[in-house]
Amino acid sequence: DKQKYIRNFSIVAHIDHGKSTIADRILEMTDTIAERDMENQILDDMDIERERGITIKLNAVELKYQSKDGHTYTFHLIDTPGHVDFSYEVSRSLAACEGALLVVDAAQGVQAQTMANAYLAVDNDLEILPVINKIDLPAADSARVQDEIEDMIGVPAEDAVLTSAKSGLGIAELLERIVSDVPAPAGDLNAPLKALIFDSVYDSYRGVVLSVRIFDGKVKIGDKIKLMSNGKTFEVTEVGVMSPKAVPQDNLSVGDVGYITASIKTVQDTRVGDTITLADNPTKQPLQGYRKITPMVYSGMYSVDNSKYEDLRESLEKLQLNDASLEFEPETSQALGFGFRVGFLGLLHMDVIQERLEREFGLDLIMTAPSVNYEINLTNGEQLIIDNPSKMPDISEIKEIKEPMVRAEIMVPKDYVGAVMELAQSRRGHFDTMDYLDDYHVNIIYKLPLAEIIYDFFDDLKSNTRGFASFDYQITGYEPTDMVKMDILLNSEPVDALSFIVHRDFAYDRGRKIVQKLKGIIPRQQFEVAIQAAIGNKIVARSTVKAYRKDVTGPLYGGDQTRKNKLLDKQKRGKKRMKDVGSVTVPQEAFMAVLQSD
Ligand code: GDP
Ligand code: MG
């Protein structure tokens, strides 16, 4: 009766509250990882995760726990990201579990993503086990945090587990509480196979590796499986669990979380959220799957080397397997050639995707400034959705432009209410409501244009509130707005990849600032480069990059050789991310300059 001794749980929390470190301690205490192989945040195994100190991908591991009740339990632990851009990873993880450890920093208390993740867990009918971590900190106040969990989230917290993931204090109790509080998986071993794909990754040897949770039945090597969304069948070549490296098993059965390979080579065949069953003994109903997720921002992505267009497509397809929230379609730019319009859940997501494509697939990319979707009603009665500023129709054809709005929830200590309001107002925000969550915390709701928050809103919010504000948002719909398209011309030629959409009230000011900025970014060339910003036919700002005089190393000849080499190096490195646009060489930063508000 193996099923009775399985516990499946996710660890969720606001960013930096200690999820990955708690996972470390659990892996250590259950001897899942030998001491000599232990590293901090060991489940953050991607280079980008280690360098940035954040979790980007969910990570599922199996471990064995010898409980005080005398039984050995199989735990499947899923560590999840905390940043709002990756909450899709969290919701997918939760669908594979019966319980969630809700980790809250004992000094920081409940934050916006604590609440957002707790609600996700509630929506998935999970048992929530509150954990107050970092109790070793001098500023820790677990009694206050207990109250916050009860008042702000509505989860009983008198029995919250108190831990210091740093020292290991409380982790032994936490393991026992997982046994007693998280329910064993339901499901029927004798029913036909029903398994949920909650993640996947492309492996050049084994093909697609599917991360699955088995809800009914079992699966083993040689079984013929069927993907229920498209009816495709494959023969299973391997099943196993991550512990934390892949460990092959004879079979996976009801309640298990593990992986399946089946020589799946065409990446389009698999979709996270799909249900797997057996071809000759199929289950009747697929699982509910995941709601489709819509990107928030779109950006053009081009290979520096245009001949790598097909490589870029293949890489995007493979990466999409491992990141189901990624969306793309082909687009062409006069300036940049053939590329893709790629949709992202936010700017951190965009940054991570660009970096993964460059690192994991060896591409050099140029990305254009991100833009939101605009809904445009034309005078001829048609409606357009544009995700690319260069597709904006002529002003004379436009009846109305609508932009996506968000409901932003900003949580701050009450002393910072003024600072938050000032910032939100300057970003075209409309105040909605303000609630006291307890004596100290205020939840401020603003309606804000999505375009105003995607870039540096969160950074500004943090700096205006000394880091105390936390923030969460949802798109609520489209509303009429007064936007104009700004074109940037280099030597009188408009560069489509540099155009952007801006609110009319800010247009002149932005035009001037961007022209100045580009002047500093575009290097000198053999000839003068005139930079202009224009709305329609009207030039609103201009500037000039003077012609190039001599080789940069010229004045150094006979001089300091190391300095000369440094300069040459710098030039070489700089070149990688340059693109010839007409006759003008433009560096990558130029395409992002339109974003920066100052
Ligand atoms: P995550 O973003 O929730 O996964 O958080 P991490 O596990 O990456 O931890 C964020 C930071 O908090 C890291 O620098 C950890 O070393 C630190 N940290 C985690 N747990 C504790 C703890 O119990 N006490 C203290 N003092 N620091 C901790
Ligand atoms: Mg983490």
PDB file of C-alpha atoms and ligand atoms in Angstrom, residues 13-21 41 53 55 133-137 163-166, ligand 1:
ATOM      1  CA  ALA A  13       6.709  32.022  -0.832  1.00  0.00           C
ATOM      2  CA  HIS A  14       7.568  35.565  -1.670  1.00  0.00           C
ATOM      3  CA  ILE A  15      10.990  35.894  -3.299  1.00  0.00           C
ATOM      4  CA  ASP A  16      13.955  35.479  -0.896  1.00  0.00           C
ATOM      5  CA  HIS A  17      11.946  34.169   2.039  1.00  0.00           C
ATOM      6  CA  GLY A  18      13.974  30.949   1.974  1.00  0.00           C
ATOM      7  CA  LYS A  19      12.191  28.329  -0.160  1.00  0.00           C
ATOM      8  CA  SER A  20      15.313  27.021  -1.836  1.00  0.00           C
ATOM      9  CA  THR A  21      17.259  26.965   1.417  1.00  0.00           C
ATOM     10  CA  GLN A  41      20.222  26.327  -3.195  1.00  0.00           C
ATOM     11  CA  GLY A  53      20.397  33.883  -6.768  1.00  0.00           C
ATOM     12  CA  THR A  55      14.711  30.295  -8.783  1.00  0.00           C
ATOM     13  CA  ASN A 133      11.483  30.940   8.473  1.00  0.00           C
ATOM     14  CA  LYS A 134      14.593  32.949   9.400  1.00  0.00           C
ATOM     15  CA  ILE A 135      13.701  32.927  13.098  1.00  0.00           C
ATOM     16  CA  ASP A 136      17.438  33.317  13.751  1.00  0.00           C
ATOM     17  CA  LEU A 137      17.351  36.931  12.524  1.00  0.00           C
ATOM     18  CA  THR A 163      12.364  27.288  11.213  1.00  0.00           C
ATOM     19  CA  SER A 164      15.774  28.636  10.541  1.00  0.00           C
ATOM     20  CA  ALA A 165      16.749  27.108   7.234  1.00  0.00           C
ATOM     21  CA  LYS A 166      20.136  28.641   7.817  1.00  0.00           C
TER      22      LYS A 166
HETATM   23  P1  GDP B   1      13.922  31.796  -2.101  1.00  0.00           P
HETATM   24  O1  GDP B   1      13.963  32.952  -3.058  1.00  0.00           O
HETATM   25  O2  GDP B   1      12.637  31.794  -1.312  1.00  0.00           O
HETATM   26  O3  GDP B   1      14.219  30.468  -2.731  1.00  0.00           O
HETATM   27  O4  GDP B   1      15.056  32.088  -1.010  1.00  0.00           O
HETATM   28  P2  GDP B   1      16.496  31.450  -0.844  1.00  0.00           P
HETATM   29  O5  GDP B   1      16.414  30.088  -0.272  1.00  0.00           O
HETATM   30  O6  GDP B   1      17.254  31.619  -2.131  1.00  0.00           O
HETATM   31  O7  GDP B   1      17.075  32.380   0.307  1.00  0.00           O
HETATM   32  C1  GDP B   1      17.199  33.769   0.163  1.00  0.00           C
HETATM   33  C2  GDP B   1      18.273  34.279   1.114  1.00  0.00           C
HETATM   34  O8  GDP B   1      17.874  34.109   2.468  1.00  0.00           O
HETATM   35  C3  GDP B   1      19.592  33.532   0.949  1.00  0.00           C
HETATM   36  O9  GDP B   1      20.631  34.452   1.080  1.00  0.00           O
HETATM   37  C4  GDP B   1      19.586  32.566   2.116  1.00  0.00           C
HETATM   38  O10 GDP B   1      20.884  32.237   2.553  1.00  0.00           O
HETATM   39  C5  GDP B   1      18.846  33.362   3.184  1.00  0.00           C
HETATM   40  N1  GDP B   1      18.158  32.503   4.154  1.00  0.00           N
HETATM   41  C6  GDP B   1      17.344  31.444   3.885  1.00  0.00           C
HETATM   42  N2  GDP B   1      16.885  30.909   5.036  1.00  0.00           N
HETATM   43  C7  GDP B   1      17.423  31.626   6.063  1.00  0.00           C
HETATM   44  C8  GDP B   1      17.324  31.556   7.492  1.00  0.00           C
HETATM   45  O11 GDP B   1      16.638  30.715   8.078  1.00  0.00           O
HETATM   46  N3  GDP B   1      18.003  32.503   8.202  1.00  0.00           N
HETATM   47  C9  GDP B   1      18.759  33.463   7.601  1.00  0.00           C
HETATM   48  N4  GDP B   1      19.383  34.335   8.384  1.00  0.00           N
HETATM   49  N5  GDP B   1      18.875  33.543   6.257  1.00  0.00           N
HETATM   50  C10 GDP B   1      18.225  32.647   5.492  1.00  0.00           C
END
